[in-house]
XYZ file of C-alpha atoms in Angstrom:
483
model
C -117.369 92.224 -24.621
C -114.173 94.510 -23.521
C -111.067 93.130 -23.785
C -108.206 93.083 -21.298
C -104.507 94.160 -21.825
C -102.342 91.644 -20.423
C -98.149 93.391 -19.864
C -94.817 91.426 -20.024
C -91.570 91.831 -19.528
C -88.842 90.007 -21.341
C -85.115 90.250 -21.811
C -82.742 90.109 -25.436
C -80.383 86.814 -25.380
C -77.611 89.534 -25.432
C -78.640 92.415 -22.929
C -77.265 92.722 -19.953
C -79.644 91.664 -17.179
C -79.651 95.399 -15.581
C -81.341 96.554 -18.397
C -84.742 98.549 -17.867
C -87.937 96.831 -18.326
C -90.728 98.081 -20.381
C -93.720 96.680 -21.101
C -95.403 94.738 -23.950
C -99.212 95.336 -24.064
C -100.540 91.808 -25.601
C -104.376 91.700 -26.554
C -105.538 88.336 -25.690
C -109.500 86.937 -26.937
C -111.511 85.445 -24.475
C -112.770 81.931 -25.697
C -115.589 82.367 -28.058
C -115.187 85.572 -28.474
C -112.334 84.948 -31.980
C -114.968 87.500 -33.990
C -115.381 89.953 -31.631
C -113.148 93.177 -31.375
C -113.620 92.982 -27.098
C -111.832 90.832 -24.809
C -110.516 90.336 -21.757
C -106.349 91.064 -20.803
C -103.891 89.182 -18.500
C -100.143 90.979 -17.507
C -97.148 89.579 -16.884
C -93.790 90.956 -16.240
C -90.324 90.435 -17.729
C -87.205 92.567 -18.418
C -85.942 93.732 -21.796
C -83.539 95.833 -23.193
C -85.231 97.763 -25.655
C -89.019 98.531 -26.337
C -91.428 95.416 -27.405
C -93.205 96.049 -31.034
C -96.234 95.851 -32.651
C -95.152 92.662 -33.870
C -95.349 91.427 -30.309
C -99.322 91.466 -30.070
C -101.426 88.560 -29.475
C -103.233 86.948 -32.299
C -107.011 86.029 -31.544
C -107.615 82.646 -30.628
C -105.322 81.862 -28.214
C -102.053 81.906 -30.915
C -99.162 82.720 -29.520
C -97.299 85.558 -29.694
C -94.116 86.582 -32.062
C -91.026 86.064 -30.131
C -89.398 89.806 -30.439
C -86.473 91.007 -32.833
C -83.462 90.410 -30.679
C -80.218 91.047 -31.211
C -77.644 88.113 -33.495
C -74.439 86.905 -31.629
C -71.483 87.852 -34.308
C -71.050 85.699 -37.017
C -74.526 83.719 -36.741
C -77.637 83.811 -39.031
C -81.071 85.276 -37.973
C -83.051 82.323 -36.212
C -86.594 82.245 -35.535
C -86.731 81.286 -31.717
C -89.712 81.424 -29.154
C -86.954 82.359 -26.612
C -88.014 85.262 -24.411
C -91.520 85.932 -25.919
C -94.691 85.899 -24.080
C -97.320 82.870 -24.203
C -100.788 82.990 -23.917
C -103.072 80.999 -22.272
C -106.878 81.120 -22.244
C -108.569 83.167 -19.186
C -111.995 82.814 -17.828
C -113.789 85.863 -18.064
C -117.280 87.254 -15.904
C -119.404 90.288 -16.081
C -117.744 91.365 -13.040
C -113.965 91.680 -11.831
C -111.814 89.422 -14.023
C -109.439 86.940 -12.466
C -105.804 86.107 -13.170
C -105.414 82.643 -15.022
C -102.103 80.623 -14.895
C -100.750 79.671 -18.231
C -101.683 76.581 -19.522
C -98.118 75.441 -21.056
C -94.938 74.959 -19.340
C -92.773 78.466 -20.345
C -90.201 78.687 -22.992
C -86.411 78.329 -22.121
C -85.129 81.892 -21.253
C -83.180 83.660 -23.444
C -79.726 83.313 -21.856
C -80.064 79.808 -21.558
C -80.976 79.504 -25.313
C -77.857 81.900 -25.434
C -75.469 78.985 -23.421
C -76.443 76.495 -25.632
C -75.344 78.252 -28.633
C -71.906 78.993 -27.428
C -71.745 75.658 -26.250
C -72.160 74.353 -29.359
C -69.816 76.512 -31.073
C -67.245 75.829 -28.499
C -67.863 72.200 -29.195
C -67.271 72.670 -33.005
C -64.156 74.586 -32.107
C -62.384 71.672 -29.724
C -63.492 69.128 -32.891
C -61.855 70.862 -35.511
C -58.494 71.520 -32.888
C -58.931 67.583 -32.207
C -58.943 67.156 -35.952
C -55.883 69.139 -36.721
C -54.198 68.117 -34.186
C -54.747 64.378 -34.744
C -53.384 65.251 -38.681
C -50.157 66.409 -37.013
C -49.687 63.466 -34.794
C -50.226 61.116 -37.286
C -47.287 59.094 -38.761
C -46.063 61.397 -41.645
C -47.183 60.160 -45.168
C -43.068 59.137 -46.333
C -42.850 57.029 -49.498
C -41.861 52.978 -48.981
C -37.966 52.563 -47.953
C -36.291 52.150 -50.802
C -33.733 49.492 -51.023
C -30.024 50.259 -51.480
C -28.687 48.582 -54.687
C -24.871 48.363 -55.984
C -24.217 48.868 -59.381
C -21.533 46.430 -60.781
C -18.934 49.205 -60.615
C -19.254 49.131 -57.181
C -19.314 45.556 -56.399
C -16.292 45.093 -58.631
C -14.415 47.879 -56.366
C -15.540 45.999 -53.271
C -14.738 42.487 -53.810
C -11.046 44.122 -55.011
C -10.745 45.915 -51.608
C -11.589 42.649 -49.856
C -9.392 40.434 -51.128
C -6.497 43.115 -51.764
C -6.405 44.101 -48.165
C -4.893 41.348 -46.237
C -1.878 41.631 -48.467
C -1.173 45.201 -47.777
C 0.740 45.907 -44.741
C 1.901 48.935 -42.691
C 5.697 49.709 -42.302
C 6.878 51.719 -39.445
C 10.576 53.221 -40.225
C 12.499 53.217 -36.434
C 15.693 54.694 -35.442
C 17.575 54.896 -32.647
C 19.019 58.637 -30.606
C 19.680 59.478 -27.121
C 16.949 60.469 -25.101
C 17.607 64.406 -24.040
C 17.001 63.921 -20.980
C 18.348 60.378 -20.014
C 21.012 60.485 -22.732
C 20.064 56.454 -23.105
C 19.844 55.223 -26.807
C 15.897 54.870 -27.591
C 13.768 53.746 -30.768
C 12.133 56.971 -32.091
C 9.720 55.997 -35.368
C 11.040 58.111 -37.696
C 8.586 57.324 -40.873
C 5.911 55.502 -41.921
C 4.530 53.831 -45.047
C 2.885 51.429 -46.883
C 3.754 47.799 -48.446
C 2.620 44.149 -49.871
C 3.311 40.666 -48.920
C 5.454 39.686 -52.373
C 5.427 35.850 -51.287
C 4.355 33.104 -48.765
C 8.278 32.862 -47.527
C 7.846 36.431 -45.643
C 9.148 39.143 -48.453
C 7.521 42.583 -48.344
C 7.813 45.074 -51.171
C 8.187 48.562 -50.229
C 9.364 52.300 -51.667
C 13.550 52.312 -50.271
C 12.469 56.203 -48.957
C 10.445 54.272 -46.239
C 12.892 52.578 -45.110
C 16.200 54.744 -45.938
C 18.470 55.195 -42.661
C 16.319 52.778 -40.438
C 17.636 51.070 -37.757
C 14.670 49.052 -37.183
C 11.679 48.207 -39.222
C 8.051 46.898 -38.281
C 5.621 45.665 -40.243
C 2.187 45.559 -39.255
C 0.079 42.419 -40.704
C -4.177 42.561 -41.337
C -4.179 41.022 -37.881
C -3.506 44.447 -36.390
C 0.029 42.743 -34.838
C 3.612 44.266 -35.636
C 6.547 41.918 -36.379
C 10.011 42.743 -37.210
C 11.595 43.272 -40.315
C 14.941 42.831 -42.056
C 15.707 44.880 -45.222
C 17.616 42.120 -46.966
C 18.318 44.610 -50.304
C 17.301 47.424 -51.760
C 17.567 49.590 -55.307
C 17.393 53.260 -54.888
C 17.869 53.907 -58.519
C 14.050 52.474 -58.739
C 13.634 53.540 -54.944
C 12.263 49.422 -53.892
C 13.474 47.620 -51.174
C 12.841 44.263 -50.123
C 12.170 43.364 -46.342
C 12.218 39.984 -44.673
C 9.851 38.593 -42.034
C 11.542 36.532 -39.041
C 11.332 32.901 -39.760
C 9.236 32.532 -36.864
C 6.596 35.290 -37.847
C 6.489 33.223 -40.783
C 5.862 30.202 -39.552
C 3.222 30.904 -36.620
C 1.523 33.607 -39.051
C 1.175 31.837 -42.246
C -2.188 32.064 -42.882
C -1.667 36.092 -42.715
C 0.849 35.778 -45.447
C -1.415 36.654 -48.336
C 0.833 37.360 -51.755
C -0.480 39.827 -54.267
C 0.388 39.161 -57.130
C 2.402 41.627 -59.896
C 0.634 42.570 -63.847
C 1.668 39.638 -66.086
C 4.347 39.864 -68.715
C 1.387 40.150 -71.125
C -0.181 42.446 -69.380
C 2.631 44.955 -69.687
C 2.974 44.172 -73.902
C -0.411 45.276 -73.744
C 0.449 48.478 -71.933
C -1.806 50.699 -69.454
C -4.384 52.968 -71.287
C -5.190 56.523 -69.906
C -8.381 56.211 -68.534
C -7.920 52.889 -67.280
C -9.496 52.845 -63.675
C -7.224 52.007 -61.121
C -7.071 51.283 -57.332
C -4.534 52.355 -54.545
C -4.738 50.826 -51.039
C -2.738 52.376 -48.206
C -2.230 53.970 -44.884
C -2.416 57.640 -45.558
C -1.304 59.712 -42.556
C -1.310 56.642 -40.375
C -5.030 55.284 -41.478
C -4.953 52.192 -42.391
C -6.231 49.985 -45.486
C -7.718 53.058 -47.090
C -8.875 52.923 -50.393
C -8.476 55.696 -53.071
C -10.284 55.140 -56.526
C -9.185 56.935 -59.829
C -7.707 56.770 -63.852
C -4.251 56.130 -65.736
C -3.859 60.227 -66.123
C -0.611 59.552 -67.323
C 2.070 56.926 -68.950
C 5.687 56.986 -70.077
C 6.694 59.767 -67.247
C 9.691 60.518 -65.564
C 10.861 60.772 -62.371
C 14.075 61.495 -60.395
C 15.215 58.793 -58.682
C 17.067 58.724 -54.721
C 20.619 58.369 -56.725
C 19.958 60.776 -59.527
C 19.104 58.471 -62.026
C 15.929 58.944 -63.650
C 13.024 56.263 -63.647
C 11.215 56.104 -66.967
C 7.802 54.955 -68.179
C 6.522 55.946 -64.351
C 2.702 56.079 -64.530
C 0.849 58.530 -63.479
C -2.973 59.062 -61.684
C -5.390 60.926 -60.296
C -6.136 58.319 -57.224
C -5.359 60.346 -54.438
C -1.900 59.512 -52.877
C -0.957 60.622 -50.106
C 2.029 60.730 -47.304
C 1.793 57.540 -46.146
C 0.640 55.465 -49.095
C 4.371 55.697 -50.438
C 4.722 51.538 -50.881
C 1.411 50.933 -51.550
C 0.209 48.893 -54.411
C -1.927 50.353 -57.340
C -4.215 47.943 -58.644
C -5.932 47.340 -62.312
C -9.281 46.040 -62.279
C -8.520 42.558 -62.373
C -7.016 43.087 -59.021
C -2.902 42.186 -60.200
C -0.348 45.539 -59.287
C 0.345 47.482 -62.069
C 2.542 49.978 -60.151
C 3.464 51.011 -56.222
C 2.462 54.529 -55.605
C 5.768 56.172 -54.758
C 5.295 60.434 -55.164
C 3.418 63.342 -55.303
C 3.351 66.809 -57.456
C 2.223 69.227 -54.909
C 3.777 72.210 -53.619
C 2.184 72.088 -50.245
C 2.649 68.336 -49.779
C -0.564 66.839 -49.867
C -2.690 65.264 -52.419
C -3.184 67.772 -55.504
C -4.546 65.068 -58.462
C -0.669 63.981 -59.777
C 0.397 61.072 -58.093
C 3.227 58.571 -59.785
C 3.693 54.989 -59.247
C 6.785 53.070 -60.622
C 5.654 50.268 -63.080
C 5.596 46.191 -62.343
C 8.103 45.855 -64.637
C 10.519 47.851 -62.868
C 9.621 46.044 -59.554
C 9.558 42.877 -60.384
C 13.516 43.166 -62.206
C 14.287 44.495 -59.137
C 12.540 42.640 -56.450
C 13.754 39.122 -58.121
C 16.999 39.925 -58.434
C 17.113 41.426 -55.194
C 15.771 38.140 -53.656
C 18.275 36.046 -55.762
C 21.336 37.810 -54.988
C 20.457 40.803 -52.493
C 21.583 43.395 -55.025
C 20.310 44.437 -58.047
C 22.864 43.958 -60.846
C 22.403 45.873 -63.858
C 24.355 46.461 -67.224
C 26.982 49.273 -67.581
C 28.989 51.393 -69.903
C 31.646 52.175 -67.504
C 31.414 55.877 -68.636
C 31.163 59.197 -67.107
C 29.566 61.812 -69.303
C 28.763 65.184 -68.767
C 25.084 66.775 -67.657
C 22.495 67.729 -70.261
C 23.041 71.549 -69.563
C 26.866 70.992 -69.693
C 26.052 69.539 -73.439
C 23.402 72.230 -74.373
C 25.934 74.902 -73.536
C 28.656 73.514 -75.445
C 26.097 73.131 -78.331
C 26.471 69.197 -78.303
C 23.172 67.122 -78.985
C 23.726 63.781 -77.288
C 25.979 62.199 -74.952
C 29.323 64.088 -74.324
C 31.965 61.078 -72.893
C 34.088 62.753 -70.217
C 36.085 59.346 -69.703
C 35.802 56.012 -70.317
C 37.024 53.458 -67.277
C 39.653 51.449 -67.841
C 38.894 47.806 -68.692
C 35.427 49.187 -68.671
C 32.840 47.697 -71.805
C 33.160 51.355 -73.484
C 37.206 51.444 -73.131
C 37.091 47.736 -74.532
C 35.054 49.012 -77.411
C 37.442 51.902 -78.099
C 35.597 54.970 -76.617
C 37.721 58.154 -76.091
C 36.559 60.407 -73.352
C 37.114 64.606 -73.699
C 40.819 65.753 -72.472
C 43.162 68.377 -73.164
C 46.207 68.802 -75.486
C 49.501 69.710 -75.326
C 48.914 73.411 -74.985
C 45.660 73.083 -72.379
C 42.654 73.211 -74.808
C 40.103 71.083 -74.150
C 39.057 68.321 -76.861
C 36.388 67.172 -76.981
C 35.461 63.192 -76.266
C 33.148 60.994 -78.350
C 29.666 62.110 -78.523
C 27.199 58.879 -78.285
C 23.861 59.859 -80.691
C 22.213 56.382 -81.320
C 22.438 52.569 -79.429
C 20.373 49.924 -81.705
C 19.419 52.704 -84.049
C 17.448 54.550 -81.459
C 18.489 58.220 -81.333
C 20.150 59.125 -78.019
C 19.850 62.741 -77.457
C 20.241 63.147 -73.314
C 20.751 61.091 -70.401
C 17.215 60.147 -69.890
C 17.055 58.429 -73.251
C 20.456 56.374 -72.630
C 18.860 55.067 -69.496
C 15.791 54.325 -71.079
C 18.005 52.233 -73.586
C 20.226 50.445 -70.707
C 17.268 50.044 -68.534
C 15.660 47.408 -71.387
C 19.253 45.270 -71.924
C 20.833 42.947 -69.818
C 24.224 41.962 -68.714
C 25.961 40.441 -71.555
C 23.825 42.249 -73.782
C 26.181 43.186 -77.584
C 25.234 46.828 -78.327
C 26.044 48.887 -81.520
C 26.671 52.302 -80.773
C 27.198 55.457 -82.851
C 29.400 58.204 -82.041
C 30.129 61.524 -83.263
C 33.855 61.999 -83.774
C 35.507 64.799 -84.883
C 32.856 65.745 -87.254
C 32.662 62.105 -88.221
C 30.432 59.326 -87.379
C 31.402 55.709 -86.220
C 29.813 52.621 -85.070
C 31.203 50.435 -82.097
C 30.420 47.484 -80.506
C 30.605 46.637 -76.897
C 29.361 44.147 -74.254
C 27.332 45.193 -71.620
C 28.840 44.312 -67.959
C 27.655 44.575 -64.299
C 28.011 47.898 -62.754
C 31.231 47.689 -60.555
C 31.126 47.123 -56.926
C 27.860 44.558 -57.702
């Protein structure tokens, strides 16, 4: 039996469909003839893009034929697919002319179809793994749970003081009164501004006498937010306080705003303030109001010039920050009593450098009660006039150089003899005071320090240096005159 060569045409799942056609010579076996080396051969046509192989030919028996090597898509493995290749279908065969014979299976999806549905599917896994990312960066971040804000003691113990400090500290506004330049009318200009505290529930505000030096009208602003009118009833600018006065009628309707805060104990001061002792100062800085500054006790026993020249001793100093404005404010211990009102700075540029001074309780409240008693502060004096420090350190004199004791004066009563000049216009020298109550006294900060401790009526034993000899005298202390 001869056998027939069937042709076909068929295309690679990436050549272009212009490509040239060949053809693939395919020996199909007649039925019953799987033994026998002649057949019969069917042709078909297709287009391809390269020549078919031997590995194309048709197996006996009807088995269909090896798809052909085609071309991989970039990035995907070699698959075994029955895309594009030829199947074979049993023919009838006759001793005469052979006749065509229509395949007997439906045909295999074409190669570019096969080719579709494999970009498909990549473009599928593509838009999943966009969806996926995507969906991981819309997502609610990951955050750890909210953690809940908790005060430490320290802090709670600095609140609660603010709280119940506040409504006692006030805001002073210093007024005076000028011509307006352009209708020449007398008008209230403010001229300063500081701080204060309600002293009692009768109306008396404690302040610094710098706020309220030279005004002609003072206001005091309560925790209400309201300003009332002041009086300054008395003032000490030797310890720079002053005392102010509500209207009886503030008073009255605003009582419940009249919150005293109360001054250190007695005991308190035996004690004495400890550097590093935390402290608390509550003002209006550069016009803000109730603002709280936290810091130490840098300092204790310090000195300060006072508005008459007169020193103030034992002023304490701290780190709190103090500012222009806070000048009357109260500084505060931790259990919430004033140990001091903040009353100057050391700064060359005039703001806050980390040295602020306050003048001590003690030093208010001698002046505050006796200003309230008898609007004046009366306090114990020598009746002397002695020379300055570097007057005495030039002269080579250590200790307190009399220039002239006041007639009828505790110090002439005692016998003190002030410096003059004799009968030919030398100068001689006065009585040179060196100890009161056995406590050396070797300038005029250390005589204050000892005057500032007695009172009036107070018997004093003082030693004096007297040409080249040394004598003790007694006096009684008296008020200053003009109190």
């Amino acid at each position: 039996m001869q056998s027939r060569v069937a042709t076909a045409r068929v295309r690679a799942l990436d050549a272009p469909e212009v490509a040239g056609s060949v053809r693939v010579r395919a020996r199909v076996m007649a039925p019953g003839a799987c033994s026998s080396s002649s057949g019969v051969s069917t042709s078909a046509s297709g287009r391809v893009s390269g020549r078919a192989t031997s590995q194309q030919r048709a197996h006996a028996c009807g088995a269909p034929v090896p798809a052909p090597a085609l071309p991989l898509l970039p990035g995907r493995r070699r698959r075994s697919t029955a895309a594009g290749a030829a199947s074979t279908a049993p023919v009838s065969t006759s001793s005469a002319r052979p006749q065509a014979t229509a395949p007997a299976s439906a045909p295999a999806a074409p190669p570019r179809a096969a080719a579709t549905d494999g970009l498909a599917r990549r473009a599928a896994a593509l838009v999943s793994a966009v969806a996926l990312s995507a969906a991981a960066l819309l997502s609610p971040l990951a955050l750890p749970a909210a953690a809940k804000s908790v005060m430490t003691p320290d802090e709670k113990l600095t609140i609660s003081i603010f709280k119940t400090s506040t409504p006692s500290v006030v805001n002073i506004s210093n007024m005076t009164v000028r011509p307006d330049r352009f209708t020449m009318s007398m008008t209230e200009f403010p001229q300063g501004a500081g701080s204060g505290f309600v002293y009692d529930k009768v109306g008396h505000v404690v302040t610094n006498y710098h706020v309220v030096a030279e005004a002609a009208d003072v206001r005091v602003m309560l925790s209400d937010g309201n300003e009332y009118k002041a009086a300054v009833i008395g003032v000490d600018p030797e310890k720079d306080v002053a005392v102010l006065q509500l209207s009886a009628e503030t008073v009255k309707s605003q009582q419940a705003l009249l919150r005293p805060l109360a001054l250190c104990t007695d005991e308190s001061d035996k004690v004495g303030l400890q550097v590093g002792q935390k402290v608390f100062a509550i003002g209006n800085p550069f016009g803000f109001d109730h603002t709280l500054t936290v810091g130490v006790v840098s300092g204790t026993g310090r000195e300060i010039q006072g508005f008459s020249g007169r020193p103030i001793q034992d002023v304490i100093q701290t780190d709190a920050a103090i500012n222009p404005g806070n000048s009357g404010g109260p500084l505060l211990d931790t259990s919430g009593c004033i140990i001091g009102i903040n009353t100057a700075i050391y700064s060359p540029s005039g703001a806050n450098s980390g040295v602020g001074f306050a003048i001590p309780a003690t030093v208010i409240r001698s002046s505050v009660e006796q200003i309230v008693a008898y609007g004046k502060v009366l306090r114990p004096a020598l009746g002397i006039a002695f020379a300055p420090d570097q007057s005495s350190e030039t002269l080579g004199v250590n200790g307190i150089l009399v220039l002239n004791a006041r007639e009828g004066g505790p110090a002439f009563k005692a016998g003190v003899k002030g410096t003059s000049r004799d009968e030919y216009g030398r100068l001689v020298l006065g009585d040179i005071i060196t100890g009161i109550n056995g406590r050396n006294v070797r300038n005029a900060s250390d005589l204050y320090r000892v005057l500032d401790k007695a009172k009036i009526g107070d018997s004093l034993d003082m030693e004096v240096l007297r040409a080249m000899s040394t004598e003790h005298l007694s006096l009684v202390l008296e008020p200053a005159p003009g109190a």
